[in-house]
Short mmCIF file of C-alpha atoms in Angstrom, two decimals:
data_model
loop_
_atom_site.label_atom_id
_atom_site.label_comp_id
_atom_site.label_asym_id
_atom_site.label_seq_id
_atom_site.Cartn_x
_atom_site.Cartn_y
_atom_site.Cartn_z
CA ASN A 1442 11.78 -11.54 -4.38
CA ALA A 1443 12.75 -7.96 -3.53
CA GLY A 1444 9.83 -6.57 -5.57
CA VAL A 1445 10.41 -3.01 -6.80
CA THR A 1446 13.61 -1.37 -5.59
CA GLN A 1447 14.37 2.33 -5.92
CA THR A 1448 17.64 4.13 -5.27
CA PRO A 1449 18.48 6.50 -3.75
CA LYS A 1450 15.93 6.96 -0.96
CA PHE A 1451 16.85 10.61 -0.43
CA GLN A 1452 18.63 13.14 -2.66
CA VAL A 1453 19.35 16.85 -2.56
CA LEU A 1454 20.24 18.55 -5.85
CA LYS A 1455 21.18 22.04 -6.79
CA THR A 1456 19.18 23.80 -9.49
CA GLY A 1457 20.54 22.84 -12.89
CA GLN A 1458 22.14 19.58 -11.83
CA SER A 1459 21.17 16.33 -13.48
CA MET A 1460 20.67 12.94 -11.94
CA THR A 1461 19.16 9.51 -12.50
CA LEU A 1462 16.69 7.82 -10.21
CA GLN A 1463 17.05 4.07 -10.41
CA CYS A 1464 14.22 1.53 -10.42
CA ALA A 1465 14.55 -2.22 -10.69
CA GLN A 1466 12.03 -5.04 -10.36
CA ASP A 1467 12.57 -8.78 -10.11
CA MET A 1468 8.99 -9.94 -10.74
CA ASN A 1469 9.37 -10.21 -14.52
CA HIS A 1470 6.73 -7.53 -15.00
CA GLU A 1471 6.49 -6.02 -18.47
CA TYR A 1472 4.86 -2.76 -17.43
CA MET A 1473 6.68 -0.10 -15.41
CA SER A 1474 5.78 3.48 -14.51
CA TRP A 1475 7.08 6.56 -12.76
CA TYR A 1476 4.87 8.79 -10.61
CA ARG A 1477 5.52 11.90 -8.60
CA GLN A 1478 3.67 12.67 -5.39
CA ASP A 1479 3.19 16.21 -4.19
CA PRO A 1480 1.20 17.30 -1.12
CA GLY A 1481 -2.51 17.45 -1.89
CA MET A 1482 -1.98 16.29 -5.48
CA GLY A 1483 -2.10 12.53 -5.29
CA LEU A 1484 0.22 10.61 -7.60
CA ARG A 1485 0.72 11.84 -11.15
CA LEU A 1486 2.13 9.76 -13.98
CA ILE A 1487 5.41 10.99 -15.47
CA HIS A 1488 6.39 8.25 -17.96
CA TYR A 1489 5.56 4.62 -18.46
CA SER A 1490 6.78 1.60 -20.40
CA VAL A 1491 4.99 -1.48 -21.69
CA GLY A 1492 8.18 -3.40 -22.44
CA ALA A 1493 11.87 -3.16 -23.22
CA GLY A 1494 12.51 -0.49 -25.82
CA ILE A 1495 9.02 1.04 -25.47
CA THR A 1496 8.28 4.19 -23.45
CA ASP A 1497 5.59 6.84 -23.49
CA GLN A 1498 4.69 10.07 -21.76
CA GLY A 1499 2.26 10.42 -18.91
CA GLU A 1500 0.54 13.47 -17.49
CA VAL A 1501 3.64 15.42 -16.35
CA PRO A 1502 6.63 14.40 -18.54
CA ASN A 1503 8.40 17.74 -18.97
CA GLY A 1504 11.92 17.83 -17.56
CA TYR A 1505 12.22 14.04 -17.36
CA ASN A 1506 13.58 11.34 -19.66
CA VAL A 1507 13.28 7.58 -19.42
CA SER A 1508 14.64 4.54 -21.22
CA ARG A 1509 13.91 0.83 -20.94
CA SER A 1510 16.81 -1.25 -22.19
CA THR A 1511 15.92 -4.30 -20.07
CA THR A 1512 12.72 -5.71 -18.58
CA GLU A 1513 14.11 -5.25 -15.06
CA ASP A 1514 15.25 -1.61 -15.09
CA PHE A 1515 13.46 1.67 -15.73
CA PRO A 1516 15.61 4.69 -14.80
CA LEU A 1517 14.23 8.22 -14.62
CA ARG A 1518 16.56 11.05 -15.61
CA LEU A 1519 16.22 14.65 -14.53
CA LEU A 1520 17.93 16.69 -17.21
CA SER A 1521 18.33 20.02 -15.41
CA ALA A 1522 16.77 19.98 -11.97
CA ALA A 1523 14.39 22.76 -10.97
CA PRO A 1524 12.83 23.54 -7.56
CA SER A 1525 9.44 22.55 -9.06
CA GLN A 1526 10.76 19.00 -9.30
CA THR A 1527 11.04 18.74 -5.53
CA SER A 1528 8.79 15.77 -4.84
CA VAL A 1529 8.58 12.15 -3.81
CA TYR A 1530 9.05 9.84 -6.78
CA PHE A 1531 7.58 6.37 -6.96
CA CYS A 1532 8.32 3.66 -9.46
CA ALA A 1533 5.72 0.95 -10.04
CA SER A 1534 5.49 -2.29 -11.99
CA THR A 1535 2.59 -4.44 -13.06
CA LEU A 1536 1.92 -7.67 -14.89
CA THR A 1537 1.22 -7.61 -18.60
CA GLU A 1538 -1.77 -9.89 -18.53
CA GLY A 1539 -4.98 -7.95 -18.28
CA VAL A 1540 -5.42 -5.32 -15.60
CA SER A 1541 -3.73 -6.14 -12.34
CA GLU A 1542 -2.12 -4.71 -9.25
CA ALA A 1543 0.61 -2.10 -9.57
CA PHE A 1544 3.44 -2.70 -7.09
CA PHE A 1545 5.26 0.38 -5.86
CA GLY A 1546 8.85 0.92 -4.82
CA GLN A 1547 9.66 2.59 -1.51
CA GLY A 1548 10.06 6.01 -3.10
CA THR A 1549 12.80 8.60 -3.58
CA ARG A 1550 12.46 11.92 -1.78
CA LEU A 1551 14.10 14.57 -3.96
CA THR A 1552 14.78 18.14 -2.89
CA VAL A 1553 16.03 20.69 -5.42
CA VAL A 1554 17.52 23.83 -3.88
CA GLY B 1098 -8.13 12.20 -20.53
CA GLU B 1099 -9.36 10.58 -17.37
CA ASN B 1100 -10.03 12.71 -14.30
CA VAL B 1101 -10.64 11.27 -10.83
CA GLU B 1102 -12.19 13.32 -8.04
CA GLN B 1103 -11.98 12.07 -4.45
CA HIS B 1104 -13.92 13.21 -1.37
CA PRO B 1105 -13.52 14.03 1.43
CA SER B 1106 -9.93 15.17 1.66
CA THR B 1107 -9.88 14.49 5.40
CA LEU B 1108 -12.04 12.19 7.50
CA SER B 1109 -11.99 11.69 11.24
CA VAL B 1110 -13.95 8.87 12.89
CA GLN B 1111 -14.16 7.18 16.26
CA GLU B 1112 -12.77 3.70 16.62
CA GLY B 1113 -15.44 1.17 15.72
CA ASP B 1114 -17.34 3.54 13.41
CA SER B 1115 -17.54 3.14 9.65
CA ALA B 1116 -15.70 5.28 7.11
CA VAL B 1117 -16.75 5.96 3.53
CA ILE B 1118 -14.61 7.57 0.84
CA LYS B 1119 -16.09 8.43 -2.54
CA CYS B 1120 -14.55 8.89 -5.98
CA THR B 1121 -15.93 9.88 -9.34
CA TYR B 1122 -14.30 9.35 -12.73
CA SER B 1123 -14.86 10.94 -16.10
CA ASP B 1124 -13.93 8.34 -18.73
CA SER B 1125 -16.63 5.75 -19.30
CA ALA B 1126 -13.95 3.46 -20.82
CA SER B 1127 -12.27 3.04 -17.42
CA ASN B 1128 -12.45 -0.59 -16.39
CA TYR B 1129 -10.31 -1.04 -13.28
CA PHE B 1130 -10.57 0.81 -9.98
CA PRO B 1131 -7.98 0.11 -7.27
CA TRP B 1132 -7.73 1.59 -3.80
CA TYR B 1133 -4.35 2.19 -2.21
CA LYS B 1134 -3.43 2.83 1.42
CA GLN B 1135 -0.36 4.88 2.20
CA GLU B 1136 1.01 5.17 5.69
CA LEU B 1137 3.26 8.09 6.54
CA GLY B 1138 6.59 7.81 4.77
CA LYS B 1139 5.70 4.50 3.13
CA ARG B 1140 4.81 3.34 -0.34
CA PRO B 1141 1.20 3.03 -1.55
CA GLN B 1142 -0.13 -0.49 -1.11
CA LEU B 1143 -3.19 -2.01 -2.75
CA ILE B 1144 -5.97 -2.83 -0.30
CA ILE B 1145 -8.80 -3.71 -2.67
CA ASP B 1146 -9.73 -3.32 -6.31
CA ILE B 1147 -12.78 -3.77 -8.50
CA ARG B 1148 -13.29 -4.33 -12.18
CA SER B 1149 -16.03 -2.80 -14.28
CA ASN B 1150 -17.96 -6.05 -14.63
CA VAL B 1151 -18.51 -6.23 -10.85
CA GLY B 1152 -20.74 -4.03 -8.70
CA GLU B 1153 -19.34 -4.79 -5.26
CA LYS B 1154 -16.39 -6.56 -3.67
CA LYS B 1155 -15.66 -7.29 -0.02
CA ASP B 1156 -12.55 -8.30 1.87
CA GLN B 1157 -13.16 -8.63 5.61
CA ARG B 1158 -13.79 -5.08 6.92
CA ILE B 1159 -13.21 -3.42 3.56
CA ALA B 1160 -15.63 -3.17 0.66
CA VAL B 1161 -15.75 -1.30 -2.61
CA THR B 1162 -18.86 -0.49 -4.65
CA LEU B 1163 -18.99 0.64 -8.26
CA ASN B 1164 -21.78 2.45 -10.08
CA LYS B 1165 -20.82 2.52 -13.76
CA THR B 1166 -23.87 4.52 -14.80
CA ALA B 1167 -23.08 7.33 -12.39
CA LYS B 1168 -19.31 6.82 -12.82
CA HIS B 1169 -18.53 6.67 -9.16
CA PHE B 1170 -17.03 4.16 -6.76
CA SER B 1171 -16.67 4.11 -3.01
CA LEU B 1172 -14.52 2.55 -0.31
CA HIS B 1173 -16.24 1.37 2.85
CA ILE B 1174 -14.31 0.48 5.99
CA THR B 1175 -16.31 -0.99 8.85
CA GLU B 1176 -15.31 -1.35 12.51
CA THR B 1177 -12.44 1.05 12.05
CA GLN B 1178 -9.29 0.60 14.10
CA PRO B 1179 -6.45 3.05 14.87
CA GLU B 1180 -4.20 1.16 12.46
CA ASP B 1181 -6.58 2.11 9.64
CA SER B 1182 -5.32 5.69 10.01
CA ALA B 1183 -3.54 6.55 6.75
CA VAL B 1184 -4.02 8.31 3.44
CA TYR B 1185 -6.24 6.43 1.00
CA PHE B 1186 -6.10 6.93 -2.76
CA CYS B 1187 -8.57 5.82 -5.36
CA ALA B 1188 -7.48 5.36 -8.95
CA ALA B 1189 -8.92 4.53 -12.35
CA CYS B 1190 -7.45 2.82 -15.35
CA THR B 1191 -8.57 3.34 -18.93
CA GLN B 1192 -7.09 1.75 -22.03
CA GLY B 1193 -4.23 -0.57 -21.43
CA GLY B 1194 -3.45 -1.61 -17.91
CA SER B 1195 -2.29 -0.45 -14.52
CA GLU B 1196 0.78 1.21 -16.03
CA LYS B 1197 -1.37 4.32 -16.53
CA LEU B 1198 -3.30 4.79 -13.32
CA VAL B 1199 -5.02 8.13 -12.71
CA PHE B 1200 -5.23 8.85 -8.99
CA GLY B 1201 -7.52 10.91 -6.85
CA LYS B 1202 -5.89 13.43 -4.54
CA GLY B 1203 -6.26 11.30 -1.46
CA THR B 1204 -8.21 11.15 1.80
CA LYS B 1205 -6.46 11.38 5.12
CA LEU B 1206 -8.34 9.08 7.49
CA THR B 1207 -7.83 9.46 11.22
CA VAL B 1208 -9.33 6.87 13.55
CA ASN B 1209 -9.50 8.18 17.10
CA PRO B 1210 -9.21 5.61 19.91
#
């Protein structure tokens, strides 16, 4: 199993551009989440999904959209990139049953200039 | 919503000493408390977790304690080694599961040889 795979690993965007960060998992996990990590801020939840067709907002959802058309994929879309969205983005997945470990992808380092 | 405070933000110890990192949470409904280790440039990885029906859990040199009444939990690392140097994050989970983790801001642990 590859686990949780994120692409790209690095990206530079200009202010106002849009892009999609990809996340895929092959563990048949129902739950998936997106976090952003900024220096001194820990990880903050952007959006999450408890199954295909179901998404919800986390702590910092503004400027981001998500969709969940399949169990495996959970892309994160930046609608109009801003310098404040410069961050490291992590996707995570977890089993449905009870409360269990969240597995993280390797991260995407995004710089908005 | 849930708020997790983590202390200290940096911790430096000599090899072989013990290290303790403390976290407090605000939501008494939280029922799952994982600890993640993140090495520089890598993804967060679970090192130990505890559920609200347990007061203490050990795994070799690592232990976690939970005080539900005081709403705090701690990570204890004994016989520290240089490879323990990393950033450690505590997290809490309220309703639902690990798709909605709330993280502390992290502790940078340095183990000096």
